[in-house]
Short mmCIF file of C-alpha atoms and ligand atoms in Angstrom, two decimals:
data_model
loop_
_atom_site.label_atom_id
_atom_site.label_comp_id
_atom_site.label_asym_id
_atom_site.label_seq_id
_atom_site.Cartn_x
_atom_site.Cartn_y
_atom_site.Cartn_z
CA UNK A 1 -80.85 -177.77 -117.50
CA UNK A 2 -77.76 -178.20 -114.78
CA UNK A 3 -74.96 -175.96 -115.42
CA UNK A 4 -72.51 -178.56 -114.19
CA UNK A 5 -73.74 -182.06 -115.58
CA UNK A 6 -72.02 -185.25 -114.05
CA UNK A 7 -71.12 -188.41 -116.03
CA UNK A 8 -73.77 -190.70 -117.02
CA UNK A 9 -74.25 -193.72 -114.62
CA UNK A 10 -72.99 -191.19 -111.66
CA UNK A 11 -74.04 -192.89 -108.80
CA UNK A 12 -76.20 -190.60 -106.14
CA UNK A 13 -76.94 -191.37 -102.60
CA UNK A 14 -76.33 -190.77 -98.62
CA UNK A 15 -74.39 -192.73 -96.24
CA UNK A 16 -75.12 -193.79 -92.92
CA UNK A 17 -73.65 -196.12 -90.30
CA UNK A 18 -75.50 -198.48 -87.90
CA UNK A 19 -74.89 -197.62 -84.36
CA UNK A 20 -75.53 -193.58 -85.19
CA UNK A 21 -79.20 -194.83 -86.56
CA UNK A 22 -80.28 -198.30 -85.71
CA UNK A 23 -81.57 -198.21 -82.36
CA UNK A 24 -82.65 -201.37 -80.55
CA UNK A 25 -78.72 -202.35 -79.89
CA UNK A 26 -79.39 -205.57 -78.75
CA UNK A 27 -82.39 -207.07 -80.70
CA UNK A 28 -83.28 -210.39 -81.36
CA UNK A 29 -80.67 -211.75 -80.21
CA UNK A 30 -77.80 -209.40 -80.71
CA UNK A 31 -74.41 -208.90 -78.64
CA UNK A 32 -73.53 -205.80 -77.23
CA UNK A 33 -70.57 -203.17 -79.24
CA UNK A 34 -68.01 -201.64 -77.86
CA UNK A 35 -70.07 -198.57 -78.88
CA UNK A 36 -72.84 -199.98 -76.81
CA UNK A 37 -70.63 -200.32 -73.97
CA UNK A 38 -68.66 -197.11 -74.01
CA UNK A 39 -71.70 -194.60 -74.38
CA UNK A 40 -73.18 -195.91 -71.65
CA UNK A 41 -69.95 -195.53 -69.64
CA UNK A 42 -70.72 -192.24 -67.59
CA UNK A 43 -69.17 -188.95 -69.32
CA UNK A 44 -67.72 -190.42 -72.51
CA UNK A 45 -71.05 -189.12 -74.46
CA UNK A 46 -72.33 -185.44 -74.44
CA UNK A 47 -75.78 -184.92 -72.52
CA UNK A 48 -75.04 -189.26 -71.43
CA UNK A 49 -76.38 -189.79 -75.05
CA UNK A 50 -76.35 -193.06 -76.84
CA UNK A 51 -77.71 -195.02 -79.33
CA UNK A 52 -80.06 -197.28 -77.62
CA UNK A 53 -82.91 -195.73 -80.02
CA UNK A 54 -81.12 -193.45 -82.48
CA UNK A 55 -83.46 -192.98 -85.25
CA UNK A 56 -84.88 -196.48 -84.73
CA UNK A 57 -83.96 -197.37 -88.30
CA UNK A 58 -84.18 -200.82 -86.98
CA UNK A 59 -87.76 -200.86 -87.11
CA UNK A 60 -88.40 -198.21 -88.86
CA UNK A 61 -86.04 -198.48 -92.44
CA UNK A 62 -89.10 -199.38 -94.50
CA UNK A 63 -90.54 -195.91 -94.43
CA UNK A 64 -86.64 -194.84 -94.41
CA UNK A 65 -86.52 -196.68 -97.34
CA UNK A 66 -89.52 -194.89 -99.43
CA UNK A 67 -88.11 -191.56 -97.97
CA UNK A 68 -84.79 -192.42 -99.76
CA UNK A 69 -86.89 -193.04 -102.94
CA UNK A 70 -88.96 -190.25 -102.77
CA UNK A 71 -85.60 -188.50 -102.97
CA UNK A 72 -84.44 -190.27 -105.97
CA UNK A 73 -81.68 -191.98 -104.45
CA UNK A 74 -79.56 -194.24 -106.61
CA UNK A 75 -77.56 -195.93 -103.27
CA UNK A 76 -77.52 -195.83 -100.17
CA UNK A 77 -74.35 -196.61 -97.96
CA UNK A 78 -75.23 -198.19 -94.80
CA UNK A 79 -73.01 -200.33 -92.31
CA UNK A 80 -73.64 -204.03 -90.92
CA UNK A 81 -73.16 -204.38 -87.14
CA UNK A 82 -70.97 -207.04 -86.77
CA UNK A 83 -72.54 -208.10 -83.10
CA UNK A 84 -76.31 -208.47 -85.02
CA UNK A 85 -74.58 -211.33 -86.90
CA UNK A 86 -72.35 -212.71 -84.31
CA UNK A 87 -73.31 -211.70 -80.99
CA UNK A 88 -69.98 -212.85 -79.24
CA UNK A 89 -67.70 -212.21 -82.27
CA UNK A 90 -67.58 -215.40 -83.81
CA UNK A 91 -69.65 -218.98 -84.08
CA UNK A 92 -73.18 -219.57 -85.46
CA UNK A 93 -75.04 -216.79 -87.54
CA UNK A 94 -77.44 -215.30 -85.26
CA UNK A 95 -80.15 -215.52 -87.99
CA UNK A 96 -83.02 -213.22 -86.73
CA UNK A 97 -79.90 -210.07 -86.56
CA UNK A 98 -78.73 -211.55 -90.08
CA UNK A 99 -82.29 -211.33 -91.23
CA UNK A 100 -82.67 -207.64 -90.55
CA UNK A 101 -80.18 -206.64 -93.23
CA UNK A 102 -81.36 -208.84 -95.90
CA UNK A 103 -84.78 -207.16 -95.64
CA UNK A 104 -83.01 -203.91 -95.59
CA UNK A 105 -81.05 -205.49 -98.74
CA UNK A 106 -84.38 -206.32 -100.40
CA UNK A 107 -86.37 -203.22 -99.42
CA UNK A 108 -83.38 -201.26 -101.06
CA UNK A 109 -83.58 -202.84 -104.22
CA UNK A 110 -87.33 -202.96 -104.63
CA UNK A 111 -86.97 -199.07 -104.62
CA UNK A 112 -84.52 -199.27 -107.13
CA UNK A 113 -81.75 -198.29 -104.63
CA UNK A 114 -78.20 -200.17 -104.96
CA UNK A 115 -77.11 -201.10 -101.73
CA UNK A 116 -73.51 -199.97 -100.46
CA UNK A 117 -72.47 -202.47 -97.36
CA UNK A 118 -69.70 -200.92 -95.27
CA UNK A 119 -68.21 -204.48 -93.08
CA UNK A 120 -67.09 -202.28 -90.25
CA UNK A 121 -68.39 -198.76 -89.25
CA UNK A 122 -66.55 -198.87 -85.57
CA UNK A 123 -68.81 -201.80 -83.42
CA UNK A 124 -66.83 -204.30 -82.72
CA UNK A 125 -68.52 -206.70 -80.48
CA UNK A 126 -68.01 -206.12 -76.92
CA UNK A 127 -66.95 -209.89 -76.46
CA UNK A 128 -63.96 -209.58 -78.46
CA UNK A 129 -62.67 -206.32 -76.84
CA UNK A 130 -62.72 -208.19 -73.94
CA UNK A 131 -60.25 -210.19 -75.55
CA UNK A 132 -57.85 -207.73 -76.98
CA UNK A 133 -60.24 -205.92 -79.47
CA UNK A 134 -58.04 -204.99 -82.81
CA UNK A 135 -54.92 -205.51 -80.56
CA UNK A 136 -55.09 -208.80 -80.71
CA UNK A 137 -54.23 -211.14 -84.13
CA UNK A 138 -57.38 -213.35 -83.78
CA UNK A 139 -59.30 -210.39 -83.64
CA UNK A 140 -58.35 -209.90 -88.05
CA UNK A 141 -59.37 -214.06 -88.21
CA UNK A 142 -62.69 -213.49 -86.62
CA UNK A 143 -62.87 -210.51 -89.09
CA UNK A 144 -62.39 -212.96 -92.23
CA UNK A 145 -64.62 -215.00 -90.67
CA UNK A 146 -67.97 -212.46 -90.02
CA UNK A 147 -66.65 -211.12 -93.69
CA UNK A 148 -67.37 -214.37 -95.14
CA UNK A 149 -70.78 -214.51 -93.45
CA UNK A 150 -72.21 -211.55 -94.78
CA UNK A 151 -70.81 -212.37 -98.37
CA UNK A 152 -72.46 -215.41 -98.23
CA UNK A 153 -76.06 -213.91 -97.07
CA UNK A 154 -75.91 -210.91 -98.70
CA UNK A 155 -73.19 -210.86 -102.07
CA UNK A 156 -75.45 -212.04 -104.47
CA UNK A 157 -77.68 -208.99 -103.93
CA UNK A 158 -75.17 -206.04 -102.95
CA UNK A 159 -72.47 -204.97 -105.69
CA UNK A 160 -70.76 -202.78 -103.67
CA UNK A 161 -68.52 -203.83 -100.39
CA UNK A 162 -66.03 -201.52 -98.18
CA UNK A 163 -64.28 -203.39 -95.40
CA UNK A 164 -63.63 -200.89 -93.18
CA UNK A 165 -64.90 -196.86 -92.65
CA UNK A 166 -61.88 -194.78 -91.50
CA UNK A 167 -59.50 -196.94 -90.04
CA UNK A 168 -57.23 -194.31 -88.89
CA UNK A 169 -60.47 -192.14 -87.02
CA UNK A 170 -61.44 -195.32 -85.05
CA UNK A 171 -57.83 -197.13 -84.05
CA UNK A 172 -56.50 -193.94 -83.28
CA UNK A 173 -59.40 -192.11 -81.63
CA UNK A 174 -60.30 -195.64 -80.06
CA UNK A 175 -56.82 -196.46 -78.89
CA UNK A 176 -54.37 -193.50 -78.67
CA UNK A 177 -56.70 -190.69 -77.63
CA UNK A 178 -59.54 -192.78 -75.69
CA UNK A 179 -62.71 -190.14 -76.98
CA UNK A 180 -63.98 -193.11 -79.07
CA UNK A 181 -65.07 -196.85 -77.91
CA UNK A 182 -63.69 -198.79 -76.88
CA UNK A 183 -62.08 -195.88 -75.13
CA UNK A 184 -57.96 -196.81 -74.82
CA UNK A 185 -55.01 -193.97 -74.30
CA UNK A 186 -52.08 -195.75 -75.41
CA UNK A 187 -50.68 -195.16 -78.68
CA UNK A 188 -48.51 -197.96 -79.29
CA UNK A 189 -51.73 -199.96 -79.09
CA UNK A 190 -53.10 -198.09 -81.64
CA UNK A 191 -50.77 -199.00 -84.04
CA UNK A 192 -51.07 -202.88 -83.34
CA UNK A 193 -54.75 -202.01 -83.57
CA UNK A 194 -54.61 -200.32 -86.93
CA UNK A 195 -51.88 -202.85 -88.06
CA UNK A 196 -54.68 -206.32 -87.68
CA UNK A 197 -57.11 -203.86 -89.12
CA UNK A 198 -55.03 -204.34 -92.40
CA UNK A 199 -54.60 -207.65 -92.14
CA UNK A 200 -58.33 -207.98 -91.20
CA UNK A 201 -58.60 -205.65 -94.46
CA UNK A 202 -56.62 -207.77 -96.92
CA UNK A 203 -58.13 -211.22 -95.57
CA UNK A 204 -61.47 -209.89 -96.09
CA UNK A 205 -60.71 -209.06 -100.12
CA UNK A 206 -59.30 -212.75 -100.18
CA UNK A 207 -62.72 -214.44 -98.80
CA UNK A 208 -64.54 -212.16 -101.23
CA UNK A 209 -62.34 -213.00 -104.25
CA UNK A 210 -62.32 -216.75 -103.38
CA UNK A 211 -65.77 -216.42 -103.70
CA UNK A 212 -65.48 -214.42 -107.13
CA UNK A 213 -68.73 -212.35 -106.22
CA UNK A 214 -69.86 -209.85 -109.39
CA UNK A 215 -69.35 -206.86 -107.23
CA UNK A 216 -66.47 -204.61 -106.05
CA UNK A 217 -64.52 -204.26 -102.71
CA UNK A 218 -62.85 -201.10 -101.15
CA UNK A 219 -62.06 -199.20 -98.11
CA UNK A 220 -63.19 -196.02 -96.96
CA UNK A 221 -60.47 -193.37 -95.50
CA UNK A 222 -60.94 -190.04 -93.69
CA UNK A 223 -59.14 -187.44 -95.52
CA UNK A 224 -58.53 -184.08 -94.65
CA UNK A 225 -56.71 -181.60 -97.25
CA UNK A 226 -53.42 -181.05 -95.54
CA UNK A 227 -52.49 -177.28 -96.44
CA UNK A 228 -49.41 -175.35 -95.34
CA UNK A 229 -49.60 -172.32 -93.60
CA UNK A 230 -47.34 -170.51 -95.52
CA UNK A 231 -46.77 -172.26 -99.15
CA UNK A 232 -43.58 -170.42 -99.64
CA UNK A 233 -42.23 -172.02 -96.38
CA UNK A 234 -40.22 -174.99 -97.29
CA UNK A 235 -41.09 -176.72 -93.24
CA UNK A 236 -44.45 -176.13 -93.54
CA UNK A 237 -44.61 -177.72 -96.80
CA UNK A 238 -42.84 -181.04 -95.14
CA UNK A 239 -44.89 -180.53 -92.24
CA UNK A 240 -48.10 -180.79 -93.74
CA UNK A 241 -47.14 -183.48 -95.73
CA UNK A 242 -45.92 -184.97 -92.47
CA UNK A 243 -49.57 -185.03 -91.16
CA UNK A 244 -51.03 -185.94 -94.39
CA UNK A 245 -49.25 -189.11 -94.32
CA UNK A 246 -50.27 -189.59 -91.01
CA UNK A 247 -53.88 -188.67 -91.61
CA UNK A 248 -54.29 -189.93 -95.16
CA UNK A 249 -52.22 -192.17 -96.01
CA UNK A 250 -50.97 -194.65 -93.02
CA UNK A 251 -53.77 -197.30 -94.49
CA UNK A 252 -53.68 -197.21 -98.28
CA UNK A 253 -49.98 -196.83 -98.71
CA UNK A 254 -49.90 -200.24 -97.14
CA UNK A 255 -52.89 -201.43 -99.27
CA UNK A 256 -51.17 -199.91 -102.79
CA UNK A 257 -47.38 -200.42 -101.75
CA UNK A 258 -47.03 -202.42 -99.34
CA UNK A 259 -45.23 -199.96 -97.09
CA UNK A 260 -46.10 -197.66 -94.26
CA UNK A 261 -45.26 -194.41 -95.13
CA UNK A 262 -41.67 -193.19 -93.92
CA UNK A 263 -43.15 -190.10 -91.86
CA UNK A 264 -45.06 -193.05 -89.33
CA UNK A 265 -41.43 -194.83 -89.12
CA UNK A 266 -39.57 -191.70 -88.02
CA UNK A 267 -42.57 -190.48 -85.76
CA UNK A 268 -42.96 -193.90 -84.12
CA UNK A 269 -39.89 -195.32 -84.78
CA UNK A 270 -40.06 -199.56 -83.26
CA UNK A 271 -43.14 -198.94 -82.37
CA UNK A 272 -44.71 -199.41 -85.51
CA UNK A 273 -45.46 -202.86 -86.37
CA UNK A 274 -42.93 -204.26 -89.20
CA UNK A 275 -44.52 -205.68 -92.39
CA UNK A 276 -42.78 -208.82 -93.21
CA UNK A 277 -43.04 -210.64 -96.18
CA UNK A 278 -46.27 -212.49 -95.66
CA UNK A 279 -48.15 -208.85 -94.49
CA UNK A 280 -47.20 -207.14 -97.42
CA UNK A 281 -48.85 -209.83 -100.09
CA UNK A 282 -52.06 -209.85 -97.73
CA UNK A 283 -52.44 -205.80 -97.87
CA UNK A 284 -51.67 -205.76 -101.30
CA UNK A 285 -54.78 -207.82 -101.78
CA UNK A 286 -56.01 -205.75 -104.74
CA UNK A 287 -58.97 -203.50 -104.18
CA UNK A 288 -61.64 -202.42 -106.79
CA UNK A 289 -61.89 -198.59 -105.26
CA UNK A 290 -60.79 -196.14 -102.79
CA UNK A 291 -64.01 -194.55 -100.72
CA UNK A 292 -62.86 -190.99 -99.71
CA UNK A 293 -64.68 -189.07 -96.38
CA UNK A 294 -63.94 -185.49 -97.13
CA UNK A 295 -65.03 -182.96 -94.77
CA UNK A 296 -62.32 -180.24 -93.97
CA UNK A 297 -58.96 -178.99 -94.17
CA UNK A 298 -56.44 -178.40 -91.77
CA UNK A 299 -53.55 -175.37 -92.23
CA UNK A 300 -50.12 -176.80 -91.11
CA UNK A 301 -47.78 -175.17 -89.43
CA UNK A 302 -43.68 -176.55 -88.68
CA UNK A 303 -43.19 -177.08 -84.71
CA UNK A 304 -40.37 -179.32 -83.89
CA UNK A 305 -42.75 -179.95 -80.12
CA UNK A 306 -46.21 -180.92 -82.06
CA UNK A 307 -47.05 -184.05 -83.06
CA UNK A 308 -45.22 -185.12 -86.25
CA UNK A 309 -43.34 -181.93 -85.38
CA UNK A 310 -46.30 -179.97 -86.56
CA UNK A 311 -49.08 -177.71 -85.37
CA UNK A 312 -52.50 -177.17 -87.08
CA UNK A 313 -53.88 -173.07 -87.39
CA UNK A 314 -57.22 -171.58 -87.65
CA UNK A 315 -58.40 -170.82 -91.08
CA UNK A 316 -60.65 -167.20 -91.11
CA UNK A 317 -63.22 -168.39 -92.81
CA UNK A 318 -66.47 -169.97 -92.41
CA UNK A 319 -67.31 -172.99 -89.82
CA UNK A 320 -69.78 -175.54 -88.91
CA UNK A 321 -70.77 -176.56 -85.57
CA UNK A 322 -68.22 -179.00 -85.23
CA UNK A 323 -65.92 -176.51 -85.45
CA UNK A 324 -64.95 -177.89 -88.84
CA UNK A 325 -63.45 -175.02 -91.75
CA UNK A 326 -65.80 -175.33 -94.87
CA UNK A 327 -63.04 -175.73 -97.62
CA UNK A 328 -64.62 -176.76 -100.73
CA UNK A 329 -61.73 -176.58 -102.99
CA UNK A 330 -59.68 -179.29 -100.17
CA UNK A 331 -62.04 -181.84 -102.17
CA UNK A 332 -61.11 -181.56 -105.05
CA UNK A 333 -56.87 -181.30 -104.04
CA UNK A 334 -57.97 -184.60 -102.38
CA UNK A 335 -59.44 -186.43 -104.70
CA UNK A 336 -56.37 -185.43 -107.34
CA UNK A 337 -53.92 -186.51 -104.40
CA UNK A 338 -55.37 -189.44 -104.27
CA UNK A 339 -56.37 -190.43 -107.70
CA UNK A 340 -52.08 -189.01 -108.35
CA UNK A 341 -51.01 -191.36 -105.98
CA UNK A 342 -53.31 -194.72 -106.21
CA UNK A 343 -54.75 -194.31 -109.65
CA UNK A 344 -57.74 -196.09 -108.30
CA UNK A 345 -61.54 -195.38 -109.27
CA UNK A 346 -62.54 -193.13 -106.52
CA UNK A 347 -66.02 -192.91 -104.32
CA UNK A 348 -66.94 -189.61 -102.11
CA UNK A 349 -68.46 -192.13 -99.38
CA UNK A 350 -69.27 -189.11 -97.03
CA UNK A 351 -69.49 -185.44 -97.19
CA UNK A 352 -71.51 -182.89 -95.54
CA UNK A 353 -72.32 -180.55 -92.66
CA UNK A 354 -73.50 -180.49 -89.23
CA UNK A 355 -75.24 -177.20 -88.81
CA UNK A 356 -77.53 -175.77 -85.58
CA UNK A 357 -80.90 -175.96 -88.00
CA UNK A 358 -83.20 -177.77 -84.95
CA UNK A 359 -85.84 -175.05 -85.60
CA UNK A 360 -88.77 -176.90 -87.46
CA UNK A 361 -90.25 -173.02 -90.05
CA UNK A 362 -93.56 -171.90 -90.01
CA UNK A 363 -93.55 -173.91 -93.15
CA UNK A 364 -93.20 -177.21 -91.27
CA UNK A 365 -89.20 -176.69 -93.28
CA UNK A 366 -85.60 -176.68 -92.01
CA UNK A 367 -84.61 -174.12 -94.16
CA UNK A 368 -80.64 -175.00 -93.48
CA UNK A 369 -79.36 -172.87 -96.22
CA UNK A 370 -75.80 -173.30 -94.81
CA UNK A 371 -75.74 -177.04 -95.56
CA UNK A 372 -77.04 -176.44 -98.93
CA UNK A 373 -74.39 -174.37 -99.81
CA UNK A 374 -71.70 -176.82 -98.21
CA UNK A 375 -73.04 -179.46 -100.18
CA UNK A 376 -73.35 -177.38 -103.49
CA UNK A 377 -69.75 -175.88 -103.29
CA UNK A 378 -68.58 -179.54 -102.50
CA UNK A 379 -70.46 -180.94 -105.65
CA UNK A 380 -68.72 -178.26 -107.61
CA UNK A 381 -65.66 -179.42 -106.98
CA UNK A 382 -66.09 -183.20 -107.55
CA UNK A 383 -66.80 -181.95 -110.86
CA UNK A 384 -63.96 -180.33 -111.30
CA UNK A 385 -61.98 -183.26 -110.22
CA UNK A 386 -63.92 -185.06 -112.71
CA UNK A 387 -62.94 -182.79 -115.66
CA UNK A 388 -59.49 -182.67 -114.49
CA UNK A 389 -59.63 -186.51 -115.16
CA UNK A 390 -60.10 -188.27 -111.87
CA UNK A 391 -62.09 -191.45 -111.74
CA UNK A 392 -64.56 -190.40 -109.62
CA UNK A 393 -67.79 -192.96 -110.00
CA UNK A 394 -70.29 -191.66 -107.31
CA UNK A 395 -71.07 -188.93 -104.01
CA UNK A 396 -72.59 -190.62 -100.83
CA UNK A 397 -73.86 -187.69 -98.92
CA UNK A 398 -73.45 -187.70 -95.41
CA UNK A 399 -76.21 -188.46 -93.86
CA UNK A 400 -79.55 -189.25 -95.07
CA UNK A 401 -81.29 -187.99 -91.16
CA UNK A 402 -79.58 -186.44 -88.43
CA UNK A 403 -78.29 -189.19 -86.23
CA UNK A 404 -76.36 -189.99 -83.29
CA UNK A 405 -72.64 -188.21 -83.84
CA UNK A 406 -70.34 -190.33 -81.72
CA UNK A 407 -68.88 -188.57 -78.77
CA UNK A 408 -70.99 -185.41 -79.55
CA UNK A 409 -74.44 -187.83 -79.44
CA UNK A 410 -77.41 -185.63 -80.78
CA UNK A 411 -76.43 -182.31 -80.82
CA UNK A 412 -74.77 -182.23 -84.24
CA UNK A 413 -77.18 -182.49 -86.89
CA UNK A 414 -75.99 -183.51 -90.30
CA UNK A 415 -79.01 -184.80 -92.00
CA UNK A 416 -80.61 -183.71 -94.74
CA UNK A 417 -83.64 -184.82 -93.52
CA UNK A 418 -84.56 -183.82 -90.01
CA UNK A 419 -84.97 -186.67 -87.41
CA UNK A 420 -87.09 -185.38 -84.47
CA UNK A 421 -85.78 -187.61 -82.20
CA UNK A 422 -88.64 -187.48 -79.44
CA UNK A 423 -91.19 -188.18 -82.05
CA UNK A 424 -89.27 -190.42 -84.99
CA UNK A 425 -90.76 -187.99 -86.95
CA UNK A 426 -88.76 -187.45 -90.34
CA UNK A 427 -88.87 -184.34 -92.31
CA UNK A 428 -86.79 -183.43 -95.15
CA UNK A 429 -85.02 -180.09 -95.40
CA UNK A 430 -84.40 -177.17 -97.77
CA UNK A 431 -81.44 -179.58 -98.89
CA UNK A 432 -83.06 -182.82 -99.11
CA UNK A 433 -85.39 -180.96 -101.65
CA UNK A 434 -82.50 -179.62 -103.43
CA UNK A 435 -80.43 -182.55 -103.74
CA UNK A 436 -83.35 -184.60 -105.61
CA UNK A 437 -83.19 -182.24 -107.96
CA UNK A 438 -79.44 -183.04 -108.27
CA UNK A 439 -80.03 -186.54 -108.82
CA UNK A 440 -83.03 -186.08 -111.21
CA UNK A 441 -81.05 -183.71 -113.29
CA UNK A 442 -77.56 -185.58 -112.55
CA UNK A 443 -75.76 -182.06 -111.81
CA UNK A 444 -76.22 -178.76 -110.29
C1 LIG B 1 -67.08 -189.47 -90.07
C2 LIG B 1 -67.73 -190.78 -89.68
C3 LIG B 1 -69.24 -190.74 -89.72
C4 LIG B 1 -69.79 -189.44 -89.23
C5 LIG B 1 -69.10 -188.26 -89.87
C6 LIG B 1 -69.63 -186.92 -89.46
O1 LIG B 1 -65.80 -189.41 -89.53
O2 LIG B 1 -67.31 -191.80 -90.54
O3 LIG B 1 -69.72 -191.85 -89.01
O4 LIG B 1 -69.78 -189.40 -87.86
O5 LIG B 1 -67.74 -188.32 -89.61
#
């Protein structure tokens, strides 16, 4: 019997996204990304990665698919490349890319898996950053547009939709800081960017209510628990609410007030876009969920010369190999910050570890003990959340193999299953076991 049992009708599963597993980029048909194009600019991926193979999901997710069973999985959270569908952005269906999701769609629920379709997990196609990318207006029409598409193919079989996966990581990594496609340094662009992600956000919801589909719509935000360094210091209380806004917030204030949240004005002053009348109706677009990616914390410290005049400090404690503090309890002060704030039904849409576990045991295991106890802890504290009265409805567990991790390419492994990624071969680890026991027993 679990110690800790979670609600009946929990829902159980890992996330994914398709550039980090796919493979075969430009299939039957497809366009190229801007994730396709950066990583195979020289030096923008560690070791010249990229994800021109990946796991091969592509023509591989039907044995992906009985692996996900075999673990019990109730969904799965995967993302739709936008360039499968519509190779140069917009215009005809390419049918043969459509075609590979509604297999995928199919396969899923033959196994008794409910899908979880994420619009936009970062690969634009190339063709329309050629034409502005998320700087440009059209960019949030052609948006609407491939949104519409995919409803049309795919919303009588998937119940769950989320427009976007961490629109602050990819405007602002994409745009301000340049270490993500399509690989821009100028932070004014960034918030254009981020601003016609919204919009591209809130028309989305529209074609999907004007369709009045049976399922649900959200968005998916990185969040990071914003702590200060010293909680008896009345600046490095502001300041890590400063960077909390910043981090957590920028997106779903507009989305649940219609207002970017003060800190952005008085770091960016004119140069964030203003939300007129029109903007703030289309944001407000009501949304069935919030998707939360909790991972780590970050200590805040007051300086008046660091971005949003603060500065973030080293925890001692334990980390993984991104580098990233494992702070268990930041999950569940997110998830009551959040539910506080928004009072909307809440998903965990990723969590988990990257650990060094390459070594295949003499058992043929990954014994990555370290990532079991990450996810454990983490699990633990949903539940807590959950008894403290948040409305959380499901844990997507980042990530069903080890995969290709952005700018770091294959050297951070967060799967629970190991991908070899010479042979394709998949083997589940020490926590792949362990978390279908989870799901069989619905707690820990
Ligand atoms: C998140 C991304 C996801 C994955 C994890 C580790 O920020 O959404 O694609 O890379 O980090």
């Amino acid at each position: 019997m679990p110690v800790l049992r979670f609600p009946d009708g929990f829902l159980w599963g890992t996330a994914s996204a398709a550039y980090q597993i796919e493979g075969s980029p430009l299939a039957d048909g497809a366009g190229a990304s801007i994730w396709h194009e950066f990583a195979h600019r020289s030096g923008t991926i560690a070791a010249g990665d990229n994800g021109d193979v990946a796991c091969d999901h592509y023509r591989r997710y039907r044995q992906d698919v009985a692996l996900m069973r075999e673990l019990g999985l109730g969904a799965y959270r995967f993302s739709i490349a936008w360039p499968r569908l519509f190779p140069s952005g917009s215009g005809r269906v390419n049918a043969a890319g459509l075609a590979f999701y509604d297999r995928l769609v199919d396969a899923l629920l033959e196994a008794g898996i409910a899908p979880m379709a994420t619009l936009y997990h970062w690969d634009l196609p190339q063709a329309l950053e050629e034409q502005g990318g998320w700087t440009c207006p059209d960019t949030a029409d052609r948006f609407a547009d491939y949104a519409d598409g995919v409803f049309a193919a795919l919303a009588d079989r998937v119940r769950l939709w989320i427009t976007f996966n961490e629109p602050c990581m990819f405007t602002w990594m994409g745009y301000a800081v340049g270490a993500h496609a399509p690989g821009r340094s100028e932070f004014a662009q960034a918030l254009r960017a981020a601003h016609n992600v919204l919009r591209a956000h809130g028309y989305a919801v529209r074609r999907f209510r004007a369709r009045r589909h049976a399922g649900t719509i959200g968005i998916t935000l990185s969040v990071q628990a914003h702590v200060p360094a010293n909680a008896d210091d009345p600046d490095d209380v502001a300041a890590a609410a400063r960077s909390r806004a910043f981090n957590n917030e920028w997106f779903v204030d507009p989305i649940v007030f219609g207002t970017y949240p003060a800190a952005l004005r008085d770091q960016f002053g004119d140069l964030l876009p203003d939300i007129d009348e029109a903007d703030r109706a289309l944001f407000q677009t009501p949304v069935d969920f919030l998707g939360v990616n909790y991972y780590t914390r970050t200590i805040v410290h007051a300086d008046p010369s660091g971005f949003f005049e603060a500065r973030a400090c080293r925890a001692i404690g334990q980390y993984t190999a991104m580098d990233w503090e494992v702070y268990p309890a930041g999950l569940w002060l997110v998830l009551k910050q959040f539910h506080e704030r928004y009072g909307l039904p809440l998903y965990v849409t990723e969590n988990g570890a990257g650990f060094e576990d390459e070594t295949v045991g003499p058992h043929g295991r990954v014994e990555d003990v370290d990532r079991l106890r990450y996810l454990q802890s983490h699990l633990e504290m949903c539940h807590r959340a959950i008894a403290d009265g948040v409305d959380l409805r499901g844990y997507l567990l980042w990530s069903l193999m080890d995969n290709f991790e952005w700018s770091f390419g294959f050297a951070k492994r967060f799967g629970i299953v190991r991908c070899d990624f010479q042979t394709q071969q998949r083997t589940p680890k020490l926590s792949a076991l362990w978390y279908r026991r989870v799901i069989e027993e619905n707690g820990i």
